[in-house]
PDB file of C-alpha atoms in Angstrom:
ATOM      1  CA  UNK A   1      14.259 -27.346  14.058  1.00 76.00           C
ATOM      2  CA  UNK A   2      11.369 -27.638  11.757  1.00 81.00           C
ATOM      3  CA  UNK A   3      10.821 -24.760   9.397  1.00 92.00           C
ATOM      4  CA  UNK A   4       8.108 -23.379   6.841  1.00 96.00           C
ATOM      5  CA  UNK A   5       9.571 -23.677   3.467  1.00 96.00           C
ATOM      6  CA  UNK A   6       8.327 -21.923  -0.004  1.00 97.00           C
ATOM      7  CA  UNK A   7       9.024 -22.068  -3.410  1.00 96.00           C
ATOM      8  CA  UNK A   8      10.439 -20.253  -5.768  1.00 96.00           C
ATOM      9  CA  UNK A   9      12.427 -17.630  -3.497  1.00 96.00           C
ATOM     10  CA  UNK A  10      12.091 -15.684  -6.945  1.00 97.00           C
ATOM     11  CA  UNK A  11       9.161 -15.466  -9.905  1.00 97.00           C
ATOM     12  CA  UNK A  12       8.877 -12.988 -12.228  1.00 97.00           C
ATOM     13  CA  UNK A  13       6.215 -12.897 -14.639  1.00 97.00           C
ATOM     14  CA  UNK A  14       4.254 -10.927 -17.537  1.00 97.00           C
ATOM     15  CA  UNK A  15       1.066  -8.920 -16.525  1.00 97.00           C
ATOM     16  CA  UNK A  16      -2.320 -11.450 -16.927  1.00 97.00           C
ATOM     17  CA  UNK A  17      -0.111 -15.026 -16.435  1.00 97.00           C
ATOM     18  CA  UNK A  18      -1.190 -16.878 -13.552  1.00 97.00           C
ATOM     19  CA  UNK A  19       1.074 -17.810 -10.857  1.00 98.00           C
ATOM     20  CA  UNK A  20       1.339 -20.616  -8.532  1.00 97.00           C
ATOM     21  CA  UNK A  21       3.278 -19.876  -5.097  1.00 98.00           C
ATOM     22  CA  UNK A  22       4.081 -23.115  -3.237  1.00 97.00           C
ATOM     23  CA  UNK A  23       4.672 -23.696   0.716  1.00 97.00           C
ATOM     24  CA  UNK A  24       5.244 -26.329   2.612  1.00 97.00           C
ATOM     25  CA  UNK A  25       4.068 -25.701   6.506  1.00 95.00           C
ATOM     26  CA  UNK A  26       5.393 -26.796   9.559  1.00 94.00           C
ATOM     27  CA  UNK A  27       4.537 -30.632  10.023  1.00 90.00           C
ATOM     28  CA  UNK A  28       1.921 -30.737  12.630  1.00 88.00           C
ATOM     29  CA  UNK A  29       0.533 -27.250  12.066  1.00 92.00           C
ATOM     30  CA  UNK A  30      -3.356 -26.803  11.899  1.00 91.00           C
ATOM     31  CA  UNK A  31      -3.270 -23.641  10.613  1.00 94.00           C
ATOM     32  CA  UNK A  32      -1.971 -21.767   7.383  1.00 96.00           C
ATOM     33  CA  UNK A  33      -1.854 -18.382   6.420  1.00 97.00           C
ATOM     34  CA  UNK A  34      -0.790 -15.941   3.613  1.00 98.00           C
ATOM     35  CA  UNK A  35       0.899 -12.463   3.902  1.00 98.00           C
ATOM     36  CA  UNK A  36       2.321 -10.090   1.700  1.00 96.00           C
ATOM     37  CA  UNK A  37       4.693  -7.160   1.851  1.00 94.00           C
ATOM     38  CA  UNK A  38       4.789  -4.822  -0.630  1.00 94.00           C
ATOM     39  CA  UNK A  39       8.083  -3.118  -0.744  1.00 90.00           C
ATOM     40  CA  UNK A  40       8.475  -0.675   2.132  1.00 86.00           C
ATOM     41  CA  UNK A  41       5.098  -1.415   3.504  1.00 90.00           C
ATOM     42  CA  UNK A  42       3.738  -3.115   6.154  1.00 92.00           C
ATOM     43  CA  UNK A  43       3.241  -7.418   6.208  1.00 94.00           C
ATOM     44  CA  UNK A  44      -0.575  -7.714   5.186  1.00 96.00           C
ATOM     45  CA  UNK A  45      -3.140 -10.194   6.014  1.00 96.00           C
ATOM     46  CA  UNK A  46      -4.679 -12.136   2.808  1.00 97.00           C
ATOM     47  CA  UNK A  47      -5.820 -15.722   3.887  1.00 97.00           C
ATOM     48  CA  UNK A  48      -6.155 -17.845   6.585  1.00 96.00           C
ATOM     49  CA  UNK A  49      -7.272 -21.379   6.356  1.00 95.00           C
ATOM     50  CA  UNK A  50      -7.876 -24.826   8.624  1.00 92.00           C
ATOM     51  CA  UNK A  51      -9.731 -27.751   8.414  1.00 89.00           C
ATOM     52  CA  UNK A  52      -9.311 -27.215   3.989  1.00 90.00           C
ATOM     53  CA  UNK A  53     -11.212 -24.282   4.062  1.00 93.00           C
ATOM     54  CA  UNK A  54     -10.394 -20.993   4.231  1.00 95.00           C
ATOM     55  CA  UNK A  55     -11.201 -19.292   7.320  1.00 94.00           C
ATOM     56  CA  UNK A  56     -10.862 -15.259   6.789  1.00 95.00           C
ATOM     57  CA  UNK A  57     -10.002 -13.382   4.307  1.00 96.00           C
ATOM     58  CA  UNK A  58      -9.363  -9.862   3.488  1.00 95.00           C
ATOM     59  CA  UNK A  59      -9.878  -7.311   1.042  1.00 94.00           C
ATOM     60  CA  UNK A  60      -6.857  -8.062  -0.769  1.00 94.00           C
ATOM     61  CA  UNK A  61      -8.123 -11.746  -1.271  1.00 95.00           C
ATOM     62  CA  UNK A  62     -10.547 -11.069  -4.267  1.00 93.00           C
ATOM     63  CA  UNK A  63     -11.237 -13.533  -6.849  1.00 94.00           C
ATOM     64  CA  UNK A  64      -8.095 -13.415  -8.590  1.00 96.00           C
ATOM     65  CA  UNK A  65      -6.795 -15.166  -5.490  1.00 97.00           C
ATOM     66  CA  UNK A  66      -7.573 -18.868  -4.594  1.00 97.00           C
ATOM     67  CA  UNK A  67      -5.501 -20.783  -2.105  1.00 97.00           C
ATOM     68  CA  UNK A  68      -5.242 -24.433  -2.015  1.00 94.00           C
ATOM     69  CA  UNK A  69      -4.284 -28.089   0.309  1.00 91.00           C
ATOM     70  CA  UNK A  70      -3.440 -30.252  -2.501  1.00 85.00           C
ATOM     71  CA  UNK A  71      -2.117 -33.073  -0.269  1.00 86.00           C
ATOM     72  CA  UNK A  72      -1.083 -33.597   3.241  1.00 77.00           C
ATOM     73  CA  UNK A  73       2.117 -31.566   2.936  1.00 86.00           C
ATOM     74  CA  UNK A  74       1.886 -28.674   0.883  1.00 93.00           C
ATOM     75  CA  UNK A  75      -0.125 -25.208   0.674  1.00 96.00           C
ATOM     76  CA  UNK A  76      -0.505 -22.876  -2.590  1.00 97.00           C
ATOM     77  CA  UNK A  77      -1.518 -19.528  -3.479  1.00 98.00           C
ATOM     78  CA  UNK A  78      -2.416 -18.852  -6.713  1.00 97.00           C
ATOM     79  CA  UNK A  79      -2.764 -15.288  -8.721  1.00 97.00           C
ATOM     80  CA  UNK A  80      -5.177 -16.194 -11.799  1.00 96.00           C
ATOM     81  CA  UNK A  81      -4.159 -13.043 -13.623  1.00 95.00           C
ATOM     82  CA  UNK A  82      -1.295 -11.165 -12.016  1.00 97.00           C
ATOM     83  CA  UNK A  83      -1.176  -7.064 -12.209  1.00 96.00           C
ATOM     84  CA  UNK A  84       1.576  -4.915 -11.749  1.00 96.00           C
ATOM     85  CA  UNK A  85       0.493  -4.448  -8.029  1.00 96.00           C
ATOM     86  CA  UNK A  86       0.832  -7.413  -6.891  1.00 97.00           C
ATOM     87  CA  UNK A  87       3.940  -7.321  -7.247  1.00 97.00           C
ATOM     88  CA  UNK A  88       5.346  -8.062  -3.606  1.00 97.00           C
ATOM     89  CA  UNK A  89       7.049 -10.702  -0.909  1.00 96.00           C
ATOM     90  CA  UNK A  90       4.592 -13.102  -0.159  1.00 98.00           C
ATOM     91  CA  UNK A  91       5.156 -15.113   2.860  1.00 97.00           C
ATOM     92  CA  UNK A  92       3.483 -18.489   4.082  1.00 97.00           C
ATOM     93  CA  UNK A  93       2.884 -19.105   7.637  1.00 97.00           C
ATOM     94  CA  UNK A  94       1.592 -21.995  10.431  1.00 95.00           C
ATOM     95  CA  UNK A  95       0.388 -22.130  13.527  1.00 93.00           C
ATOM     96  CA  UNK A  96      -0.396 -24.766  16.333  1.00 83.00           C
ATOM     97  CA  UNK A  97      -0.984 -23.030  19.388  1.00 78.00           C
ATOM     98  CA  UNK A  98      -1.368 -19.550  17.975  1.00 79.00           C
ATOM     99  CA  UNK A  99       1.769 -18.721  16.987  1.00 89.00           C
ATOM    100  CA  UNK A 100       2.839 -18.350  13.295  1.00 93.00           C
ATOM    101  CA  UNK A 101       5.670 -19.379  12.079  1.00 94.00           C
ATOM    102  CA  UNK A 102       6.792 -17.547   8.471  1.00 96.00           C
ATOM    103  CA  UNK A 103       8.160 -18.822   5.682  1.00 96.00           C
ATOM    104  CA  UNK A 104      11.623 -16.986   3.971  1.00 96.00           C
ATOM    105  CA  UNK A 105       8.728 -16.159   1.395  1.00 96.00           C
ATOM    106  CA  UNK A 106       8.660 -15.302  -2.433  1.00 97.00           C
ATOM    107  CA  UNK A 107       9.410 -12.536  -4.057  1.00 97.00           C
ATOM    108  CA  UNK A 108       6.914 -12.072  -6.825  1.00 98.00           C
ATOM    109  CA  UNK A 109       7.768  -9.670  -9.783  1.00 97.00           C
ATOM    110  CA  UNK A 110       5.316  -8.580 -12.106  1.00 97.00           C
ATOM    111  CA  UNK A 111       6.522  -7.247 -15.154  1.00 96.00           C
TER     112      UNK A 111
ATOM    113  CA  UNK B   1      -6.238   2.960   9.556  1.00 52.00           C
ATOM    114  CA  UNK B   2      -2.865   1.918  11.225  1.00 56.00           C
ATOM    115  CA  UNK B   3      -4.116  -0.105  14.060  1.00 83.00           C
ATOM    116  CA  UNK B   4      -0.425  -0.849  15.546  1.00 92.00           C
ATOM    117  CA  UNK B   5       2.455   1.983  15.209  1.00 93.00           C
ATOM    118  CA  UNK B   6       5.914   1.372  16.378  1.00 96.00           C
ATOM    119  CA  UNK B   7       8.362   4.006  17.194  1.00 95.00           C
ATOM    120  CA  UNK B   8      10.570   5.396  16.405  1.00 96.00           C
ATOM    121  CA  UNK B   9      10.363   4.122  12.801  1.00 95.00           C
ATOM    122  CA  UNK B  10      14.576   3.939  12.653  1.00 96.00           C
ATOM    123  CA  UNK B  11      17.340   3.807  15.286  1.00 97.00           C
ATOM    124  CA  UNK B  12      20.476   4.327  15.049  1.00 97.00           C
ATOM    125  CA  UNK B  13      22.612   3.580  18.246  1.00 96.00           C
ATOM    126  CA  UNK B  14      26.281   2.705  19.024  1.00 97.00           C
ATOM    127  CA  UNK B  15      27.235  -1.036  20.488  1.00 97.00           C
ATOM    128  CA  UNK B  16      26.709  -1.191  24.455  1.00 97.00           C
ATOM    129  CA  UNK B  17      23.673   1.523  24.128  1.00 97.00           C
ATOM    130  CA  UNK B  18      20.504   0.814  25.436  1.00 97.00           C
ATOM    131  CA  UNK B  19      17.081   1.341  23.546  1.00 97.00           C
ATOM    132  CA  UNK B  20      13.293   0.865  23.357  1.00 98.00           C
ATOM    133  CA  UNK B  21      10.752   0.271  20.640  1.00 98.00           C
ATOM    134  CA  UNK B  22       7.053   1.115  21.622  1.00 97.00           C
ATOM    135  CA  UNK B  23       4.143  -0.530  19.765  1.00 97.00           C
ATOM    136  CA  UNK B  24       0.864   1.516  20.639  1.00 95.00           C
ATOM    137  CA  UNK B  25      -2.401   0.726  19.479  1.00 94.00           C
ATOM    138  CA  UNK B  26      -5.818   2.374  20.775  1.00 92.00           C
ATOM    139  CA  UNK B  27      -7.501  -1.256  20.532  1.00 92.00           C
ATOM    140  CA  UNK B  28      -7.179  -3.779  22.849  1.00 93.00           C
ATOM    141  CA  UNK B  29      -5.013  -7.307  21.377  1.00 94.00           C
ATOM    142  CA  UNK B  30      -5.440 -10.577  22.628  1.00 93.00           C
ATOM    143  CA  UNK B  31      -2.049 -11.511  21.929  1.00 93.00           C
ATOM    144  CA  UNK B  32       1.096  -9.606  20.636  1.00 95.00           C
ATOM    145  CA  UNK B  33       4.083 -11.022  18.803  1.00 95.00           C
ATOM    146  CA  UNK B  34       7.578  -9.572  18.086  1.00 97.00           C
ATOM    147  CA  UNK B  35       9.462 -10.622  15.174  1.00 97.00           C
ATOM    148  CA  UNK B  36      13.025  -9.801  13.472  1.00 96.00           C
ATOM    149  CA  UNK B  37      12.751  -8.925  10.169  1.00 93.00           C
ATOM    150  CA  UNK B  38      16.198  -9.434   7.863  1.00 90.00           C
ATOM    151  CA  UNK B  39      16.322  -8.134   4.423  1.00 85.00           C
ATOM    152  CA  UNK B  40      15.000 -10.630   1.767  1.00 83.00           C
ATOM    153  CA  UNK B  41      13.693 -12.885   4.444  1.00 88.00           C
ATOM    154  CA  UNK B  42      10.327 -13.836   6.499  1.00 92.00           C
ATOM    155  CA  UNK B  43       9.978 -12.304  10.094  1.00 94.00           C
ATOM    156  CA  UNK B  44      10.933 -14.616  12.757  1.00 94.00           C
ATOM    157  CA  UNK B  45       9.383 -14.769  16.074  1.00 94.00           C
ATOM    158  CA  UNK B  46      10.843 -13.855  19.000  1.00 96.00           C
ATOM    159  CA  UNK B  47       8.329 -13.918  21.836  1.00 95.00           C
ATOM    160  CA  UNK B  48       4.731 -13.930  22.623  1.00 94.00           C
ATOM    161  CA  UNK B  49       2.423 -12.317  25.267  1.00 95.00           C
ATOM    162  CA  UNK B  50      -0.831 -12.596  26.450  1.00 94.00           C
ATOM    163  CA  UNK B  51      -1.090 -11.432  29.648  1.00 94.00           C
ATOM    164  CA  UNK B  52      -1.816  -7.991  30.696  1.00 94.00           C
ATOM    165  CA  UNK B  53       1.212  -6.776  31.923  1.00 95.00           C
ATOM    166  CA  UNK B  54       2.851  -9.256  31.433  1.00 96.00           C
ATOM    167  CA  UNK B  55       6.953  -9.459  31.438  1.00 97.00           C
ATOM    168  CA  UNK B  56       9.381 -11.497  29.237  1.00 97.00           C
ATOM    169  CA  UNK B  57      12.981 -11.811  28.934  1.00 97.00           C
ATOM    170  CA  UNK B  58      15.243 -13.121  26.387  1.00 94.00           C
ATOM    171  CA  UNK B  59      18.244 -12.780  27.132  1.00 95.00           C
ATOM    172  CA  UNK B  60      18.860  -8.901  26.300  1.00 97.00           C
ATOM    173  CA  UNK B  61      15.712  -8.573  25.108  1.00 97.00           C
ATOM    174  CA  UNK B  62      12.984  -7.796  27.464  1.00 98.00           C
ATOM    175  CA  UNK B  63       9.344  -7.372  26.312  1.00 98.00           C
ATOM    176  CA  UNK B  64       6.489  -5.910  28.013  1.00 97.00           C
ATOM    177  CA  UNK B  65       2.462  -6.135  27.058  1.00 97.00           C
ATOM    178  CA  UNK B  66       1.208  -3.147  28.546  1.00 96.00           C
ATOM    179  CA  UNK B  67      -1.637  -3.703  31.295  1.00 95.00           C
ATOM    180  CA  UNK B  68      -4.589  -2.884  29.686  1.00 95.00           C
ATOM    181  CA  UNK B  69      -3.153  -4.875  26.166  1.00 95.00           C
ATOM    182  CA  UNK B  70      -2.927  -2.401  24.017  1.00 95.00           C
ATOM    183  CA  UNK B  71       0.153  -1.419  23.833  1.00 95.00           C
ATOM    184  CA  UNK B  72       4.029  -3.591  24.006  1.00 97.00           C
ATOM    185  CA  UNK B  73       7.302  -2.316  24.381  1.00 97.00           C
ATOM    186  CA  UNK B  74      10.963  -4.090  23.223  1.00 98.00           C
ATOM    187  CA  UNK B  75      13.891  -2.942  25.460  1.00 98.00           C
ATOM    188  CA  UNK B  76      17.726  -4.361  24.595  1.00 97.00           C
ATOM    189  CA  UNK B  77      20.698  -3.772  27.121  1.00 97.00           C
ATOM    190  CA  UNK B  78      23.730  -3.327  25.195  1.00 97.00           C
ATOM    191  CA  UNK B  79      22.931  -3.563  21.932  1.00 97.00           C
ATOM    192  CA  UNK B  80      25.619  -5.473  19.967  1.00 97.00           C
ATOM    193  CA  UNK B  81      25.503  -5.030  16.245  1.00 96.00           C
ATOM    194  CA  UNK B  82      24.187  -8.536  15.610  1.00 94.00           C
ATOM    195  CA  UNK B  83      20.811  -7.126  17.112  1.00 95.00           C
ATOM    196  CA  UNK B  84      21.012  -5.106  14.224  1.00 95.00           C
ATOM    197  CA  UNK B  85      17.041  -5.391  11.864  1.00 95.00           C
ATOM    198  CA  UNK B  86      13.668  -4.807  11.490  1.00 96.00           C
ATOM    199  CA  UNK B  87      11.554  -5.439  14.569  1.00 97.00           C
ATOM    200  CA  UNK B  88       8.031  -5.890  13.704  1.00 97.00           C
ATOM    201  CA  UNK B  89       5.308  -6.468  16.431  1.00 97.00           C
ATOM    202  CA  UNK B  90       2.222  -8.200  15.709  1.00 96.00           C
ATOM    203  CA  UNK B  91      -1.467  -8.232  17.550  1.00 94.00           C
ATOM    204  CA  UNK B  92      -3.819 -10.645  17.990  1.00 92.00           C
ATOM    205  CA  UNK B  93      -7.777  -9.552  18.212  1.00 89.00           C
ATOM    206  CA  UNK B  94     -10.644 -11.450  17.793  1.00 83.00           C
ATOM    207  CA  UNK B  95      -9.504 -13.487  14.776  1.00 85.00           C
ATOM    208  CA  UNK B  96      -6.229 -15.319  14.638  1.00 87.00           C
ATOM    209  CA  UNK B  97      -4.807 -13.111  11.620  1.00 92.00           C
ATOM    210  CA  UNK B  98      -1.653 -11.164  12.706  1.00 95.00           C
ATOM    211  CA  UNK B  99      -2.204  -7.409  12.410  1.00 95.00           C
ATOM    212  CA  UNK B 100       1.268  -6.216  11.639  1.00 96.00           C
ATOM    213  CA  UNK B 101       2.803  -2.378  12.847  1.00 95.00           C
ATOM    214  CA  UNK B 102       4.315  -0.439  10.967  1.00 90.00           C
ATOM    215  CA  UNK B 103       8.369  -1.751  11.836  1.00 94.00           C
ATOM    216  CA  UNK B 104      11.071  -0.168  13.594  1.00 97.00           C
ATOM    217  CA  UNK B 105      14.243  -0.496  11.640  1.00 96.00           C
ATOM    218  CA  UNK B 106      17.427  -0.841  14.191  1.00 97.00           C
ATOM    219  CA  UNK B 107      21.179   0.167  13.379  1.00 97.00           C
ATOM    220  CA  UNK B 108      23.814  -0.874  15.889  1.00 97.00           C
ATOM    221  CA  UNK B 109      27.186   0.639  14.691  1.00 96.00           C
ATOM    222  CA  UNK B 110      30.507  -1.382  16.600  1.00 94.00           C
TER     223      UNK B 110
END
């Protein structure tokens, strides 16, 4: 059954260094999406995009926060310069039909 | 503002009991999802629905989108302990980004 897949499962990092998360959507998916979860808190909205553009975004998503289709396959979120709070699980999803399907995500440490 | 809020917010029930999560909202959803949560891991759907009043089973699992769509409940007959997890629902509105409730964490002791 296909799956969403992300990489790393793990990355910690120093305060200011910019991280890349990495995804890998469901094949014939249209649609792509970023969450997070801070620890003990709810899954949160940041991104959605189709069509290689992003399509909403909230409040979370300021300009640290860029999210890219680099080729046919994969989808990235990058952190330019990381804080403490974003330290979190960030999870990729995909949709065709409206459903989203989530990625085991990444936990991001921010040290 | 917490748009979607699931209760109770933990359960703890012994294997063959019977139980309901609620997911209430005061605004009306296009759609609502249910996921599974495990620890460590990325929610995983478990049903969709779009209809007011709508009614779906899987297998032990029925859920329920209330009539006027604002509200969804998650009943499971004889809970085993492999139901045991965080159940998450998730609404629709007039975007497509998931607005996530606020998780009811289930226990299911053998």
């Amino acid at each position: 059954e296909p799956e969403v897949t992300q990489t790393p499962s793990h990355q910690v990092t120093q305060m200011g260094q910019e991280v890349i998360l990495r995804c890998v959507p469901i094949s014939n998916h249209l649609y792509f999406y970023w969450y997070r979860q801070i620890l003990g808190q709810k899954v949160e909205f940041l991104v959605s995009f189709y069509n290689n553009e992003i399509s909403e975004k909230s409040e979370i998503f300021d300009d640290q926060f860029s999210v890219e289709r680099p080729d046919g396959s994969n989808f990235t979120l990058k952190i330019r310069s990381t804080k403490l709070e974003d330290s979190a699980m960030y999870f990729c999803a995909s949709s065709v039909l409206g459903e989203q399907f989530f990625g085991p995500g990444t936990r991001l440490t921010v040290l | 503002t917490q748009l979607l809020e699931q209760s109770p917010q933990f359960l703890s029930i012994q294997e063959g009991e019977n139980l309901t999560v609620y997911c209430n909202s005061s605004s009306v959803f296009s759609s609502l999802q249910w996921y599974r949560q495990e620890p460590g891991e990325g929610p995983v759907l478990l049903v969709t629905v779009v209809t007011g009043g709508e009614v779906k089973k899987l297998k032990r699992l029925t859920f329920q989108f209330g009539d006027a769509r604002k509200d969804s409940s998650l009943h499971i007959t004889a809970a085993q302990p492999g139901d045991t997890g965080l159940y998450l629902c998730a609404g629709v509105r007039n975007t497509d980004k998931l607005i996530f409730g606020t998780g009811t964490r289930l226990q299911v002791f053998p």
